């Protein structure tokens, strides 16, 4: 099977270069890596790569940048793997992804388990990631080896390209694109299983640069959830608890916020979005006006 890795990126050129060098150590090399960025200023290239490397440029935003690379890849590759530019996969990651698709015709989307996630804290270093991956080697994950999901976590997800058809990432989910990964992959469930394979591992560094402001992100936490429920692609049983957990966390922590999270900005964004939703205004793109 032909396999490509797509890396959308913004404002993290050094991180992209390090990830590209690191991917050269995969036990199953990608047939091509495609970096999707607004322009060349966002990409620093290593001196050499043991795989074909290409760059595509287009509009800013997670959904738009995913689509810019996805569309020309569909006819060329059997497996399309998306990595965030701050995701560090285990050395066997791509080998295991290919094996999963070859052995399971009914699987549409495969993701690996995130053994450590810097998005939940101040962020992790590359050294933290390598240490976490070493510590996880040989350890069996508690619970089943394959778990079905509503959708996949966009920091690491792989698609069976023959099942994508006309599906695209929703570009109304602008900029950081909160929940664009769940929206897209939940629609893939009509074509096959969306699964997490717990033997496939990686670490998400959770780098804070290149993200949207707290107020914009807080607006998206509410507006995007309601938009996707109304759109019918993400069940309310998934989106509403996530939305309420985020609002509760922003409210509870706004008095003593973590230094790495703009809780007060997020809360302001939450409240603005709630006011808009209450008046029937469901507009994810509004964050462009904030």
GROMACS .gro file of C-alpha atoms in nm:
model
  290
    1UNK     CA    1   0.000   0.000   0.000
    2UNK     CA    2   0.121   0.350  -0.075
    3UNK     CA    3   0.128   0.573   0.231
    4UNK     CA    4   0.171   0.948   0.270
    5UNK     CA    5   0.211   1.159   0.582
    6UNK     CA    6   0.051   1.505   0.576
    7UNK     CA    7   0.175   1.766   0.825
    8UNK     CA    8  -0.026   2.090   0.846
    9UNK     CA    9   0.183   2.361   1.011
   10UNK     CA   10   0.182   2.729   1.104
   11UNK     CA   11   0.462   2.928   1.264
   12UNK     CA   12   0.672   2.630   1.375
   13UNK     CA   13   0.940   2.594   1.110
   14UNK     CA   14   1.206   2.454   1.344
   15UNK     CA   15   0.965   2.197   1.484
   16UNK     CA   16   0.874   2.082   1.133
   17UNK     CA   17   1.240   2.032   1.043
   18UNK     CA   18   1.297   1.821   1.353
   19UNK     CA   19   0.989   1.608   1.285
   20UNK     CA   20   1.095   1.549   0.925
   21UNK     CA   21   1.439   1.433   1.039
   22UNK     CA   22   1.278   1.209   1.300
   23UNK     CA   23   1.044   1.044   1.047
   24UNK     CA   24   1.352   0.914   0.870
   25UNK     CA   25   1.382   0.663   1.154
   26UNK     CA   26   1.048   0.495   1.090
   27UNK     CA   27   1.070   0.120   1.038
   28UNK     CA   28   0.829   0.170   0.747
   29UNK     CA   29   0.922   0.490   0.570
   30UNK     CA   30   0.643   0.700   0.422
   31UNK     CA   31   0.631   0.700   0.044
   32UNK     CA   32   0.596   1.077   0.064
   33UNK     CA   33   0.562   1.346   0.328
   34UNK     CA   34   0.354   1.652   0.238
   35UNK     CA   35   0.392   1.966   0.448
   36UNK     CA   36   0.094   2.201   0.418
   37UNK     CA   37   0.163   2.562   0.515
   38UNK     CA   38   0.050   2.915   0.428
   39UNK     CA   39   0.385   2.984   0.258
   40UNK     CA   40   0.750   2.882   0.258
   41UNK     CA   41   0.835   3.103   0.557
   42UNK     CA   42   0.659   2.851   0.782
   43UNK     CA   43   0.876   2.556   0.675
   44UNK     CA   44   1.239   2.476   0.750
   45UNK     CA   45   1.366   2.177   0.555
   46UNK     CA   46   1.631   1.929   0.670
   47UNK     CA   47   1.937   1.882   0.452
   48UNK     CA   48   1.814   1.545   0.330
   49UNK     CA   49   1.528   1.298   0.377
   50UNK     CA   50   1.508   0.927   0.295
   51UNK     CA   51   1.160   0.980   0.145
   52UNK     CA   52   1.000   1.209  -0.110
   53UNK     CA   53   0.917   1.546   0.044
   54UNK     CA   54   0.681   1.803  -0.102
   55UNK     CA   55   0.532   2.134   0.007
   56UNK     CA   56   0.184   2.269  -0.064
   57UNK     CA   57   0.069   2.621   0.014
   58UNK     CA   58  -0.280   2.757   0.063
   59UNK     CA   59  -0.517   2.936   0.299
   60UNK     CA   60  -0.443   2.947   0.674
   61UNK     CA   61  -0.645   2.720   0.902
   62UNK     CA   62  -0.637   2.360   1.011
   63UNK     CA   63  -0.929   2.250   0.791
   64UNK     CA   64  -0.811   2.443   0.486
   65UNK     CA   65  -0.451   2.323   0.520
   66UNK     CA   66  -0.564   1.962   0.561
   67UNK     CA   67  -0.776   1.992   0.245
   68UNK     CA   68  -0.497   2.157   0.046
   69UNK     CA   69  -0.285   1.844   0.095
   70UNK     CA   70  -0.566   1.586   0.107
   71UNK     CA   71  -0.726   1.658  -0.229
   72UNK     CA   72  -0.423   1.585  -0.451
   73UNK     CA   73  -0.332   1.282  -0.236
   74UNK     CA   74  -0.653   1.083  -0.273
   75UNK     CA   75  -0.573   0.933  -0.612
   76UNK     CA   76  -0.206   0.874  -0.533
   77UNK     CA   77  -0.207   0.697  -0.197
   78UNK     CA   78  -0.392   0.412  -0.027
   79UNK     CA   79  -0.331   0.544   0.326
   80UNK     CA   80  -0.324   0.910   0.427
   81UNK     CA   81  -0.178   0.977   0.771
   82UNK     CA   82  -0.213   1.316   0.937
   83UNK     CA   83   0.039   1.421   1.203
   84UNK     CA   84   0.028   1.748   1.391
   85UNK     CA   85   0.367   1.917   1.363
   86UNK     CA   86   0.415   1.856   1.738
   87UNK     CA   87   0.328   1.485   1.735
   88UNK     CA   88   0.614   1.239   1.795
   89UNK     CA   89   0.529   0.887   1.672
   90UNK     CA   90   0.697   0.568   1.787
   91UNK     CA   91   0.947   0.423   1.540
   92UNK     CA   92   0.701   0.148   1.440
   93UNK     CA   93   0.403   0.381   1.399
   94UNK     CA   94   0.364   0.376   1.020
   95UNK     CA   95   0.448   0.007   0.995
   96UNK     CA   96   0.169  -0.070   1.241
   97UNK     CA   97  -0.078   0.159   1.065
   98UNK     CA   98  -0.018  -0.014   0.733
   99UNK     CA   99  -0.057  -0.355   0.898
  100UNK     CA  100  -0.385  -0.244   1.058
  101UNK     CA  101  -0.537  -0.144   0.724
  102UNK     CA  102  -0.406  -0.448   0.536
  103UNK     CA  103  -0.549  -0.691   0.791
  104UNK     CA  104  -0.882  -0.514   0.848
  105UNK     CA  105  -1.078  -0.431   0.534
  106UNK     CA  106  -1.363  -0.281   0.736
  107UNK     CA  107  -1.154  -0.010   0.902
  108UNK     CA  108  -1.190   0.341   0.762
  109UNK     CA  109  -0.987   0.543   1.016
  110UNK     CA  110  -0.705   0.435   1.248
  111UNK     CA  111  -0.543   0.637   1.524
  112UNK     CA  112  -0.284   0.550   1.782
  113UNK     CA  113  -0.290   0.603   2.155
  114UNK     CA  114  -0.134   0.922   2.290
  115UNK     CA  115   0.082   0.798   2.577
  116UNK     CA  116   0.147   1.154   2.696
  117UNK     CA  117  -0.031   1.471   2.589
  118UNK     CA  118   0.125   1.812   2.642
  119UNK     CA  119  -0.202   1.977   2.538
  120UNK     CA  120  -0.321   1.896   2.890
  121UNK     CA  121  -0.040   2.086   3.061
  122UNK     CA  122   0.232   2.342   2.991
  123UNK     CA  123   0.360   2.131   2.703
  124UNK     CA  124   0.634   1.874   2.659
  125UNK     CA  125   0.985   1.880   2.516
  126UNK     CA  126   1.110   1.645   2.249
  127UNK     CA  127   1.321   1.478   2.517
  128UNK     CA  128   1.006   1.425   2.727
  129UNK     CA  129   0.843   1.257   2.429
  130UNK     CA  130   1.131   1.021   2.363
  131UNK     CA  131   1.146   0.927   2.731
  132UNK     CA  132   0.771   0.859   2.738
  133UNK     CA  133   0.794   0.640   2.429
  134UNK     CA  134   1.085   0.442   2.576
  135UNK     CA  135   0.891   0.394   2.900
  136UNK     CA  136   0.588   0.265   2.707
  137UNK     CA  137   0.784   0.003   2.509
  138UNK     CA  138   0.672  -0.349   2.582
  139UNK     CA  139   0.392  -0.233   2.811
  140UNK     CA  140   0.048  -0.369   2.734
  141UNK     CA  141  -0.226  -0.111   2.742
  142UNK     CA  142  -0.496  -0.177   2.998
  143UNK     CA  143  -0.821  -0.270   2.827
  144UNK     CA  144  -0.898  -0.385   2.473
  145UNK     CA  145  -0.641  -0.359   2.196
  146UNK     CA  146  -0.889  -0.196   1.958
  147UNK     CA  147  -1.141   0.068   2.068
  148UNK     CA  148  -1.415   0.218   1.851
  149UNK     CA  149  -1.448   0.598   1.864
  150UNK     CA  150  -1.699   0.861   1.756
  151UNK     CA  151  -1.412   1.027   1.572
  152UNK     CA  152  -1.035   1.044   1.568
  153UNK     CA  153  -0.792   1.275   1.748
  154UNK     CA  154  -0.643   1.487   1.473
  155UNK     CA  155  -0.288   1.494   1.608
  156UNK     CA  156  -0.249   1.141   1.469
  157UNK     CA  157  -0.503   0.981   1.240
  158UNK     CA  158  -0.489   0.771   0.924
  159UNK     CA  159  -0.754   0.738   0.654
  160UNK     CA  160  -0.826   0.466   0.401
  161UNK     CA  161  -0.825   0.699   0.102
  162UNK     CA  162  -1.060   0.487  -0.112
  163UNK     CA  163  -1.338   0.559   0.139
  164UNK     CA  164  -1.297   0.937   0.156
  165UNK     CA  165  -1.486   1.014  -0.163
  166UNK     CA  166  -1.608   1.375  -0.168
  167UNK     CA  167  -1.570   1.426   0.206
  168UNK     CA  168  -1.362   1.728   0.304
  169UNK     CA  169  -1.266   1.904   0.626
  170UNK     CA  170  -1.520   2.176   0.701
  171UNK     CA  171  -1.358   2.511   0.625
  172UNK     CA  172  -1.628   2.697   0.821
  173UNK     CA  173  -1.427   2.571   1.121
  174UNK     CA  174  -1.163   2.838   1.068
  175UNK     CA  175  -0.813   2.890   1.210
  176UNK     CA  176  -0.741   2.629   1.481
  177UNK     CA  177  -1.049   2.441   1.358
  178UNK     CA  178  -1.170   2.313   1.695
  179UNK     CA  179  -1.327   1.965   1.640
  180UNK     CA  180  -1.269   1.959   1.265
  181UNK     CA  181  -1.102   1.620   1.313
  182UNK     CA  182  -1.404   1.470   1.491
  183UNK     CA  183  -1.641   1.622   1.233
  184UNK     CA  184  -1.452   1.466   0.942
  185UNK     CA  185  -1.381   1.124   1.088
  186UNK     CA  186  -1.725   1.080   1.243
  187UNK     CA  187  -1.860   1.099   0.888
  188UNK     CA  188  -1.618   0.823   0.787
  189UNK     CA  189  -1.801   0.588   1.026
  190UNK     CA  190  -2.071   0.538   0.763
  191UNK     CA  191  -1.804   0.372   0.548
  192UNK     CA  192  -1.610   0.170   0.807
  193UNK     CA  193  -1.491   0.154   1.165
  194UNK     CA  194  -1.308   0.444   1.329
  195UNK     CA  195  -1.070   0.284   1.577
  196UNK     CA  196  -0.785   0.347   1.815
  197UNK     CA  197  -0.526   0.069   1.808
  198UNK     CA  198  -0.360   0.081   2.148
  199UNK     CA  199  -0.035  -0.080   2.032
  200UNK     CA  200   0.024   0.219   1.800
  201UNK     CA  201   0.182   0.490   2.014
  202UNK     CA  202   0.292   0.849   2.007
  203UNK     CA  203   0.332   1.164   2.214
  204UNK     CA  204   0.166   1.500   2.153
  205UNK     CA  205   0.398   1.779   2.264
  206UNK     CA  206   0.120   2.036   2.293
  207UNK     CA  207   0.336   2.328   2.180
  208UNK     CA  208   0.157   2.654   2.256
  209UNK     CA  209   0.296   2.872   1.976
  210UNK     CA  210   0.094   2.900   1.655
  211UNK     CA  211  -0.245   2.872   1.829
  212UNK     CA  212  -0.533   3.118   1.837
  213UNK     CA  213  -0.605   3.363   2.120
  214UNK     CA  214  -0.787   3.251   2.433
  215UNK     CA  215  -1.102   3.446   2.345
  216UNK     CA  216  -1.117   3.302   1.994
  217UNK     CA  217  -1.058   2.951   2.123
  218UNK     CA  218  -1.325   2.991   2.391
  219UNK     CA  219  -1.574   3.106   2.129
  220UNK     CA  220  -1.496   2.797   1.920
  221UNK     CA  221  -1.543   2.567   2.221
  222UNK     CA  222  -1.912   2.662   2.220
  223UNK     CA  223  -1.995   2.774   1.867
  224UNK     CA  224  -1.826   2.481   1.691
  225UNK     CA  225  -1.994   2.225   1.916
  226UNK     CA  226  -2.342   2.364   1.851
  227UNK     CA  227  -2.269   2.404   1.480
  228UNK     CA  228  -2.164   2.038   1.444
  229UNK     CA  229  -2.469   1.915   1.636
  230UNK     CA  230  -2.693   2.119   1.407
  231UNK     CA  231  -2.500   1.997   1.103
  232UNK     CA  232  -2.570   1.641   1.218
  233UNK     CA  233  -2.217   1.507   1.196
  234UNK     CA  234  -2.128   1.490   1.566
  235UNK     CA  235  -2.378   1.348   1.818
  236UNK     CA  236  -2.499   1.576   2.096
  237UNK     CA  237  -2.404   1.301   2.342
  238UNK     CA  238  -2.040   1.367   2.251
  239UNK     CA  239  -2.034   1.741   2.175
  240UNK     CA  240  -2.243   1.877   2.464
  241UNK     CA  241  -2.052   1.708   2.752
  242UNK     CA  242  -1.724   1.825   2.593
  243UNK     CA  243  -1.857   2.178   2.563
  244UNK     CA  244  -1.987   2.190   2.921
  245UNK     CA  245  -1.662   2.044   3.059
  246UNK     CA  246  -1.466   2.317   2.884
  247UNK     CA  247  -1.694   2.594   3.009
  248UNK     CA  248  -1.679   2.454   3.363
  249UNK     CA  249  -1.299   2.431   3.353
  250UNK     CA  250  -1.265   2.788   3.226
  251UNK     CA  251  -1.505   2.915   3.492
  252UNK     CA  252  -1.347   2.723   3.779
  253UNK     CA  253  -0.990   2.813   3.687
  254UNK     CA  254  -1.043   3.175   3.582
  255UNK     CA  255  -0.966   3.302   3.935
  256UNK     CA  256  -0.629   3.126   3.949
  257UNK     CA  257  -0.549   3.041   3.586
  258UNK     CA  258  -0.256   2.829   3.480
  259UNK     CA  259   0.025   3.042   3.333
  260UNK     CA  260   0.004   2.853   3.004
  261UNK     CA  261  -0.375   2.889   2.950
  262UNK     CA  262  -0.570   3.211   2.896
  263UNK     CA  263  -0.868   3.093   3.103
  264UNK     CA  264  -1.024   3.438   3.130
  265UNK     CA  265  -1.000   3.491   2.757
  266UNK     CA  266  -1.153   3.149   2.694
  267UNK     CA  267  -1.435   3.227   2.938
  268UNK     CA  268  -1.509   3.557   2.762
  269UNK     CA  269  -1.522   3.368   2.434
  270UNK     CA  270  -1.752   3.105   2.587
  271UNK     CA  271  -1.993   3.372   2.712
  272UNK     CA  272  -1.997   3.557   2.380
  273UNK     CA  273  -2.073   3.236   2.192
  274UNK     CA  274  -2.349   3.144   2.437
  275UNK     CA  275  -2.511   3.484   2.380
  276UNK     CA  276  -2.490   3.434   2.004
  277UNK     CA  277  -2.632   3.080   2.019
  278UNK     CA  278  -2.917   3.202   2.242
  279UNK     CA  279  -3.018   3.445   1.966
  280UNK     CA  280  -2.992   3.180   1.695
  281UNK     CA  281  -2.657   3.291   1.564
  282UNK     CA  282  -2.439   2.986   1.498
  283UNK     CA  283  -2.135   3.113   1.314
  284UNK     CA  284  -1.796   2.943   1.368
  285UNK     CA  285  -1.632   3.201   1.140
  286UNK     CA  286  -1.713   3.481   1.385
  287UNK     CA  287  -1.375   3.427   1.552
  288UNK     CA  288  -1.220   3.605   1.254
  289UNK     CA  289  -1.389   3.922   1.388
  290UNK     CA  290  -1.257   3.882   1.743
   0.00000   0.00000   0.00000
